[in-house]
Structure formats: structure tokens, C-alpha cells
mmCIF file of C-alpha atoms in Angstrom:
data_model
loop_
_atom_site.group_PDB
_atom_site.id
_atom_site.type_symbol
_atom_site.label_atom_id
_atom_site.label_comp_id
_atom_site.label_asym_id
_atom_site.label_seq_id
_atom_site.Cartn_x
_atom_site.Cartn_y
_atom_site.Cartn_z
ATOM 1 C CA UNK A 1 -10.506 18.586 14.340
ATOM 2 C CA UNK A 2 -7.726 19.601 11.209
ATOM 3 C CA UNK A 3 -7.844 19.854 7.721
ATOM 4 C CA UNK A 4 -4.839 17.201 8.155
ATOM 5 C CA UNK A 5 -6.421 14.657 10.060
ATOM 6 C CA UNK A 6 -9.277 15.059 8.420
ATOM 7 C CA UNK A 7 -7.881 13.815 5.414
ATOM 8 C CA UNK A 8 -5.655 11.028 7.073
ATOM 9 C CA UNK A 9 -9.061 9.653 9.018
ATOM 10 C CA UNK A 10 -10.319 9.555 5.015
ATOM 11 C CA UNK A 11 -7.666 7.643 3.951
ATOM 12 C CA UNK A 12 -7.514 4.906 6.563
ATOM 13 C CA UNK A 13 -11.341 5.197 6.063
ATOM 14 C CA UNK A 14 -10.829 4.133 1.839
ATOM 15 C CA UNK A 15 -7.795 1.645 3.254
ATOM 16 C CA UNK A 16 -9.786 -0.249 5.511
ATOM 17 C CA UNK A 17 -12.551 -0.332 3.242
ATOM 18 C CA UNK A 18 -10.711 -1.920 0.205
ATOM 19 C CA UNK A 19 -9.504 -4.404 3.049
ATOM 20 C CA UNK A 20 -12.496 -5.348 3.916
ATOM 21 C CA UNK A 21 -13.476 -5.807 0.318
ATOM 22 C CA UNK A 22 -10.828 -7.880 -0.616
ATOM 23 C CA UNK A 23 -11.234 -10.259 2.383
ATOM 24 C CA UNK A 24 -14.722 -10.774 1.346
ATOM 25 C CA UNK A 25 -14.157 -11.440 -1.933
ATOM 26 C CA UNK A 26 -11.192 -13.526 -0.517
ATOM 27 C CA UNK A 27 -13.780 -15.701 1.168
ATOM 28 C CA UNK A 28 -16.328 -15.372 -1.757
ATOM 29 C CA UNK A 29 -14.275 -17.171 -3.644
ATOM 30 C CA UNK A 30 -13.101 -19.673 -1.492
ATOM 31 C CA UNK A 31 -17.358 -20.357 -1.349
ATOM 32 C CA UNK A 32 -16.868 -20.406 -5.760
ATOM 33 C CA UNK A 33 -14.250 -22.889 -5.840
ATOM 34 C CA UNK A 34 -15.319 -25.308 -3.319
ATOM 35 C CA UNK A 35 -18.841 -25.285 -4.429
ATOM 36 C CA UNK A 36 -17.123 -25.867 -8.681
ATOM 37 C CA UNK A 37 -14.878 -28.687 -7.060
ATOM 38 C CA UNK A 38 -18.194 -30.142 -5.327
ATOM 39 C CA UNK A 39 -19.586 -30.063 -9.177
ATOM 40 C CA UNK A 40 -16.518 -31.388 -10.823
ATOM 41 C CA UNK A 41 -15.915 -34.497 -8.533
ATOM 42 C CA UNK A 42 -16.563 -37.412 -10.539
ATOM 43 C CA UNK A 43 -19.248 -39.352 -8.843
ATOM 44 C CA UNK A 44 -19.100 -42.437 -7.126
ATOM 45 C CA UNK A 45 -21.207 -45.544 -9.214
ATOM 46 C CA UNK A 46 -23.164 -47.188 -6.947
ATOM 47 C CA UNK A 47 -23.218 -50.244 -8.553
ATOM 48 C CA UNK A 48 -19.538 -51.253 -8.689
ATOM 49 C CA UNK A 49 -20.167 -54.158 -5.528
ATOM 50 C CA UNK A 50 -22.760 -55.851 -8.601
ATOM 51 C CA UNK A 51 -20.518 -56.032 -11.236
ATOM 52 C CA UNK B 1 -8.650 -14.434 7.138
ATOM 53 C CA UNK B 2 -4.815 -15.299 7.178
ATOM 54 C CA UNK B 3 -1.933 -14.325 9.025
ATOM 55 C CA UNK B 4 -0.462 -11.895 6.401
ATOM 56 C CA UNK B 5 -3.343 -10.400 5.285
ATOM 57 C CA UNK B 6 -4.012 -9.251 9.012
ATOM 58 C CA UNK B 7 -0.223 -8.204 9.179
ATOM 59 C CA UNK B 8 -1.146 -5.647 5.857
ATOM 60 C CA UNK B 9 -3.826 -4.435 7.044
ATOM 61 C CA UNK B 10 -1.752 -3.028 10.295
ATOM 62 C CA UNK B 11 1.069 -1.769 8.185
ATOM 63 C CA UNK B 12 -0.594 0.212 5.600
ATOM 64 C CA UNK B 13 -2.256 1.493 8.494
ATOM 65 C CA UNK B 14 1.243 2.488 10.068
ATOM 66 C CA UNK B 15 1.929 3.656 6.653
ATOM 67 C CA UNK B 16 -1.032 6.088 5.937
ATOM 68 C CA UNK B 17 0.235 6.880 10.006
ATOM 69 C CA UNK B 18 3.033 7.777 9.313
ATOM 70 C CA UNK B 19 3.032 9.588 5.984
ATOM 71 C CA UNK B 20 0.912 12.111 7.861
ATOM 72 C CA UNK B 21 3.983 12.746 10.500
ATOM 73 C CA UNK B 22 5.805 14.700 7.927
ATOM 74 C CA UNK B 23 8.936 13.612 7.868
ATOM 75 C CA UNK B 24 10.831 15.726 5.785
ATOM 76 C CA UNK B 25 12.022 15.278 2.274
ATOM 77 C CA UNK B 26 14.571 18.307 0.868
ATOM 78 C CA UNK B 27 14.160 20.070 -1.926
ATOM 79 C CA UNK B 28 10.282 19.176 -1.425
ATOM 80 C CA UNK B 29 7.199 20.430 0.032
ATOM 81 C CA UNK B 30 6.215 17.548 2.527
ATOM 82 C CA UNK B 31 2.885 15.954 2.117
ATOM 83 C CA UNK B 32 1.498 13.118 2.737
ATOM 84 C CA UNK B 33 0.867 11.346 -1.107
ATOM 85 C CA UNK B 34 4.613 11.438 -1.084
ATOM 86 C CA UNK B 35 4.661 8.229 -0.103
ATOM 87 C CA UNK B 36 1.657 7.052 -1.855
ATOM 88 C CA UNK B 37 2.998 8.479 -5.534
ATOM 89 C CA UNK B 38 6.338 6.651 -6.104
ATOM 90 C CA UNK B 39 5.472 3.574 -4.266
ATOM 91 C CA UNK B 40 2.446 2.889 -6.701
ATOM 92 C CA UNK B 41 3.879 4.348 -9.742
ATOM 93 C CA UNK B 42 6.798 1.261 -8.774
ATOM 94 C CA UNK B 43 3.882 -0.834 -8.550
ATOM 95 C CA UNK B 44 2.609 -0.020 -12.223
ATOM 96 C CA UNK B 45 5.847 -1.332 -13.616
ATOM 97 C CA UNK B 46 6.122 -4.413 -11.075
ATOM 98 C CA UNK B 47 2.984 -5.294 -12.596
ATOM 99 C CA UNK B 48 3.849 -4.250 -16.031
ATOM 100 C CA UNK B 49 6.760 -6.425 -15.815
ATOM 101 C CA UNK B 50 4.767 -9.183 -14.694
ATOM 102 C CA UNK B 51 2.627 -8.719 -17.603
ATOM 103 C CA UNK B 52 5.818 -9.051 -20.239
ATOM 104 C CA UNK B 53 6.553 -12.351 -18.216
ATOM 105 C CA UNK B 54 3.607 -13.966 -18.590
ATOM 106 C CA UNK B 55 3.286 -12.665 -22.118
ATOM 107 C CA UNK B 56 6.827 -14.480 -22.996
ATOM 108 C CA UNK B 57 6.104 -17.289 -21.295
ATOM 109 C CA UNK B 58 2.687 -17.939 -23.395
ATOM 110 C CA UNK B 59 4.669 -17.022 -26.404
ATOM 111 C CA UNK B 60 6.952 -20.257 -25.048
ATOM 112 C CA UNK B 61 4.337 -22.435 -24.163
ATOM 113 C CA UNK B 62 1.168 -21.173 -25.476
ATOM 114 C CA UNK B 63 -0.771 -22.103 -22.221
ATOM 115 C CA UNK B 64 -4.025 -19.953 -21.533
ATOM 116 C CA UNK B 65 -3.561 -19.693 -17.793
ATOM 117 C CA UNK B 66 0.075 -17.819 -18.701
ATOM 118 C CA UNK B 67 -2.138 -14.959 -21.344
ATOM 119 C CA UNK B 68 -4.632 -14.799 -18.763
ATOM 120 C CA UNK B 69 -2.004 -13.884 -15.890
ATOM 121 C CA UNK B 70 -0.951 -11.828 -18.269
ATOM 122 C CA UNK B 71 -3.426 -9.891 -19.398
ATOM 123 C CA UNK B 72 -4.673 -9.147 -15.042
ATOM 124 C CA UNK B 73 -1.467 -8.084 -14.966
ATOM 125 C CA UNK B 74 -2.240 -5.280 -17.393
ATOM 126 C CA UNK B 75 -5.238 -4.407 -16.321
ATOM 127 C CA UNK B 76 -4.115 -3.638 -12.600
ATOM 128 C CA UNK B 77 -1.219 -2.357 -13.914
ATOM 129 C CA UNK B 78 -3.712 0.220 -15.909
ATOM 130 C CA UNK B 79 -5.286 0.366 -12.361
ATOM 131 C CA UNK B 80 -2.434 1.245 -10.109
ATOM 132 C CA UNK B 81 -1.226 3.520 -13.402
ATOM 133 C CA UNK B 82 -3.923 5.570 -12.847
ATOM 134 C CA UNK B 83 -3.919 5.534 -9.592
ATOM 135 C CA UNK B 84 -0.426 6.936 -9.983
ATOM 136 C CA UNK B 85 -1.302 9.552 -12.315
ATOM 137 C CA UNK B 86 -3.805 10.851 -9.983
ATOM 138 C CA UNK B 87 -1.246 10.808 -6.703
ATOM 139 C CA UNK B 88 0.569 12.227 -9.217
ATOM 140 C CA UNK B 89 -1.466 15.009 -9.483
ATOM 141 C CA UNK B 90 -2.428 16.331 -6.404
ATOM 142 C CA UNK B 91 1.744 16.351 -4.954
ATOM 143 C CA UNK B 92 2.495 18.226 -7.842
ATOM 144 C CA UNK B 93 -0.636 20.912 -6.927
ATOM 145 C CA UNK B 94 1.100 21.173 -3.436
ATOM 146 C CA UNK B 95 5.222 21.202 -5.110
ATOM 147 C CA UNK B 96 4.328 23.148 -8.137
ATOM 148 C CA UNK B 97 1.245 24.587 -7.944
ATOM 149 C CA UNK B 98 -0.500 23.129 -10.838
ATOM 150 C CA UNK B 99 -2.038 19.634 -11.265
ATOM 151 C CA UNK B 100 -0.886 18.942 -14.681
ATOM 152 C CA UNK B 101 2.066 21.358 -16.160
ATOM 153 C CA UNK B 102 3.055 18.632 -18.968
ATOM 154 C CA UNK B 103 6.339 17.459 -17.570
ATOM 155 C CA UNK B 104 7.741 15.041 -19.280
ATOM 156 C CA UNK B 105 7.093 12.350 -16.300
ATOM 157 C CA UNK B 106 3.692 13.697 -16.520
ATOM 158 C CA UNK B 107 3.226 13.281 -20.196
ATOM 159 C CA UNK B 108 5.045 10.175 -20.029
ATOM 160 C CA UNK B 109 2.479 8.680 -18.089
ATOM 161 C CA UNK B 110 -0.162 9.952 -19.683
ATOM 162 C CA UNK B 111 1.184 8.558 -23.068
ATOM 163 C CA UNK B 112 1.956 5.082 -21.102
ATOM 164 C CA UNK B 113 -1.842 4.969 -20.189
ATOM 165 C CA UNK B 114 -2.625 5.081 -23.309
ATOM 166 C CA UNK B 115 -0.795 2.290 -24.401
ATOM 167 C CA UNK B 116 -2.051 -0.060 -21.822
ATOM 168 C CA UNK B 117 -5.934 1.271 -23.099
ATOM 169 C CA UNK B 118 -4.972 0.373 -26.453
ATOM 170 C CA UNK B 119 -3.450 -2.981 -25.029
ATOM 171 C CA UNK B 120 -7.411 -3.514 -23.623
ATOM 172 C CA UNK B 121 -8.720 -2.584 -27.225
ATOM 173 C CA UNK B 122 -6.450 -4.694 -28.925
ATOM 174 C CA UNK B 123 -7.845 -7.493 -26.862
ATOM 175 C CA UNK B 124 -11.412 -6.923 -27.248
ATOM 176 C CA UNK B 125 -11.175 -6.060 -30.601
ATOM 177 C CA UNK B 126 -9.540 -10.091 -31.866
ATOM 178 C CA UNK B 127 -12.085 -12.218 -31.901
ATOM 179 C CA UNK B 128 -9.687 -15.314 -32.330
ATOM 180 C CA UNK B 129 -8.606 -16.769 -28.384
ATOM 181 C CA UNK B 130 -5.329 -17.745 -29.989
ATOM 182 C CA UNK B 131 -4.358 -14.794 -31.868
ATOM 183 C CA UNK B 132 -5.582 -12.603 -29.254
ATOM 184 C CA UNK B 133 -3.383 -14.487 -26.924
ATOM 185 C CA UNK B 134 -0.315 -14.154 -29.114
ATOM 186 C CA UNK B 135 -0.901 -10.697 -30.119
ATOM 187 C CA UNK B 136 -1.315 -9.353 -26.487
ATOM 188 C CA UNK B 137 1.611 -11.110 -25.545
ATOM 189 C CA UNK B 138 3.941 -9.425 -28.432
ATOM 190 C CA UNK B 139 2.018 -6.392 -27.084
ATOM 191 C CA UNK B 140 3.013 -6.496 -23.412
ATOM 192 C CA UNK B 141 6.575 -6.759 -24.179
ATOM 193 C CA UNK B 142 6.859 -3.582 -26.308
ATOM 194 C CA UNK B 143 4.005 -2.366 -23.883
ATOM 195 C CA UNK B 144 6.680 -2.656 -21.033
ATOM 196 C CA UNK B 145 9.798 -1.825 -23.301
ATOM 197 C CA UNK B 146 7.744 1.402 -23.899
ATOM 198 C CA UNK B 147 7.508 2.087 -20.418
ATOM 199 C CA UNK B 148 10.882 2.016 -19.300
ATOM 200 C CA UNK B 149 12.030 4.228 -22.024
ATOM 201 C CA UNK B 150 9.110 6.527 -20.903
ATOM 202 C CA UNK B 151 9.429 6.434 -17.222
ATOM 203 C CA UNK B 152 12.782 6.318 -16.529
ATOM 204 C CA UNK B 153 14.959 7.476 -19.973
ATOM 205 C CA UNK B 154 12.908 9.910 -21.599
ATOM 206 C CA UNK B 155 12.792 12.653 -18.419
ATOM 207 C CA UNK B 156 16.518 12.255 -17.840
ATOM 208 C CA UNK B 157 17.128 12.940 -21.182
ATOM 209 C CA UNK B 158 16.016 16.757 -20.740
ATOM 210 C CA UNK B 159 14.760 19.175 -18.043
ATOM 211 C CA UNK B 160 12.020 17.803 -15.610
ATOM 212 C CA UNK B 161 10.260 18.910 -12.613
ATOM 213 C CA UNK B 162 10.889 15.684 -10.732
ATOM 214 C CA UNK B 163 13.557 15.538 -8.517
ATOM 215 C CA UNK B 164 16.084 12.932 -8.566
ATOM 216 C CA UNK B 165 16.770 10.351 -6.297
ATOM 217 C CA UNK B 166 14.922 12.592 -3.581
ATOM 218 C CA UNK B 167 14.042 9.776 -1.638
ATOM 219 C CA UNK B 168 16.432 7.280 -2.062
ATOM 220 C CA UNK B 169 19.666 8.561 -3.519
ATOM 221 C CA UNK B 170 20.772 9.626 0.573
ATOM 222 C CA UNK B 171 19.546 13.300 0.424
ATOM 223 C CA UNK B 172 16.592 13.039 3.075
ATOM 224 C CA UNK B 173 16.667 11.350 6.565
ATOM 225 C CA UNK B 174 16.517 7.920 7.583
ATOM 226 C CA UNK B 175 12.577 7.497 8.383
ATOM 227 C CA UNK B 176 11.953 8.937 5.081
ATOM 228 C CA UNK B 177 13.998 6.549 3.419
ATOM 229 C CA UNK B 178 12.394 3.498 5.722
ATOM 230 C CA UNK B 179 8.463 4.918 5.431
ATOM 231 C CA UNK B 180 9.218 4.919 1.622
ATOM 232 C CA UNK B 181 10.007 1.192 1.967
ATOM 233 C CA UNK B 182 7.356 0.400 4.484
ATOM 234 C CA UNK B 183 5.225 2.275 1.813
ATOM 235 C CA UNK B 184 6.938 0.301 -1.398
ATOM 236 C CA UNK B 185 6.352 -2.891 0.408
ATOM 237 C CA UNK B 186 2.592 -2.732 1.814
ATOM 238 C CA UNK B 187 1.380 -1.764 -1.667
ATOM 239 C CA UNK B 188 3.396 -4.554 -3.601
ATOM 240 C CA UNK B 189 1.326 -6.883 -1.069
ATOM 241 C CA UNK B 190 -1.806 -5.402 -2.141
ATOM 242 C CA UNK B 191 -1.464 -5.901 -5.939
ATOM 243 C CA UNK B 192 -0.294 -9.296 -5.339
ATOM 244 C CA UNK B 193 -3.427 -10.079 -3.212
ATOM 245 C CA UNK B 194 -5.107 -8.427 -5.811
ATOM 246 C CA UNK B 195 -3.384 -10.161 -8.336
ATOM 247 C CA UNK B 196 -3.969 -13.723 -6.767
ATOM 248 C CA UNK B 197 -7.781 -12.948 -6.556
ATOM 249 C CA UNK B 198 -8.049 -11.377 -9.961
ATOM 250 C CA UNK B 199 -6.912 -14.561 -11.750
ATOM 251 C CA UNK B 200 -8.363 -17.053 -9.246
ATOM 252 C CA UNK B 201 -11.948 -14.902 -9.615
ATOM 253 C CA UNK B 202 -11.231 -14.812 -14.072
ATOM 254 C CA UNK B 203 -10.597 -18.636 -13.235
ATOM 255 C CA UNK B 204 -13.652 -19.427 -12.271
ATOM 256 C CA UNK B 205 -15.498 -17.873 -15.017
ATOM 257 C CA UNK B 206 -13.506 -19.908 -17.637
ATOM 258 C CA UNK B 207 -14.716 -22.884 -15.483
ATOM 259 C CA UNK B 208 -18.350 -21.980 -15.578
ATOM 260 C CA UNK B 209 -18.419 -21.552 -19.118
ATOM 261 C CA UNK B 210 -16.581 -24.552 -19.942
ATOM 262 C CA UNK B 211 -19.568 -26.485 -17.750
#
């Protein structure tokens, strides 16, 4: 394999690595945001029908 | 994964592949990094511009969210500035025989790194949050103005090894310009994605601190 092909392979690998890393962060953020929304959601009062 | 993310993944893959097919750039040694260095430098400016716009927005409305976005854009701008310096040094070695020759543009980008490094020193050394946000907003305006002066005006005053309008001035073949534009669009999309992720992550951190 030529020198240029090796560098191209490494550059493509770096891009694929960065791409997958960003996708992973996006997934984690979505999960955290969902969890944060669930925590901050005001809980339904159970005794409304009694009043 | 969203559709645009998939398109970006393939897009940049094609840009990288095409950059290694080496279309000729007149007056310069053909080298793939030529299609990464100028786009990364352009994205640096976009990032510093975004930092300034949100800085001005903060000064007008005093919304902490604008300060957060301004500092995040500055963070990413500094990262892209560093990448532009590294890719520029590689291209410099190929074209002019040395990684660093204190060319006006090289000196300017070095000063720019120091300016935005100082931005974060200012941020971390100001304990009062309101004062910190206001100071950094003003600094982001001065930072961008000095970036324009350093990168666009100063190198054109004296002699510079950097060629002028080689990629966009009609001297090179059409594929060169197209590849350059494709690379710039790709890096801009990467910046936008990273910016969006960083802002959301900082917002979550703040929400966590509050609760």
C-alpha cells in the first residue's frame, strides 16, 4: 500500500471515529434530556378527587 | 441517527477520498491537506463570529443562554483554530520546506490562539457570573474584530508566502473550487453539530447544578 493510501485510510478512520463519537454523544444527551424532563415533570396530585 | 447526519458522514467521506485524488491547485504543491486547511480556517471565523453575535445578544437582553452559546462557540472556535494551525503547518512543510516560518498569516493565527486562550483565562478568573458574562461578551466582540484584522487585513499589507485567491479566484480548475466548497460546507456542518451538542450538554450541566 502506498504512503498516500495509508494517510487517506488514517484520515478516513479519524473521520469515522469522530462521526461515531458525535452520534454516541447525541444518543447519551437525548437519554439525559429525557431523564431530566421526567424528573422535573410536576407529579400528578393523587387526592384531587377527594377535594 | 438522523438523515442529515448520515448524509454528512458520506459527504465528508467523499471529500476526503476526492482530496487524495489531488486535483491541481495552480502555484502550489498538490497535497490533500489543501482541502482541509482553508475550510477549517473559515469555520474558525464562523465560530468566532457566532461567539460575537451571541455576545452582543447577551449584552442586549442579559439572557444567560446567550452567554452560554457565545462561550461554546468560542470554545469550538479555539479548537478549529488549533486544527487550522496544525494543518497549515503540515501544508507549509510541503510547500515551503518548513513547518513554521513566521509568515504574517502564521504569526496572526498564533496571536489569535493567544487572544482566545486569554478569553478562557478571563472566564475562569472572574467569579461573579453576571460580571463574567458581560466581560466575556465585550471580549468576544474585540476578539472577532482583531481576528478580522489579523487574518484578512494585516497579511495583505506586507509580503506573505500565503497565495491570494488561489482556490476561489478562478486560477484553478473547477473541480478544485467545487471540492473546496464541498469541504467548507462539510466542516461548517460538523461545527454546527458540535455546537448544538455542546450547548445542550452545558444546559444539562446547569440544570443539574440548579436542581
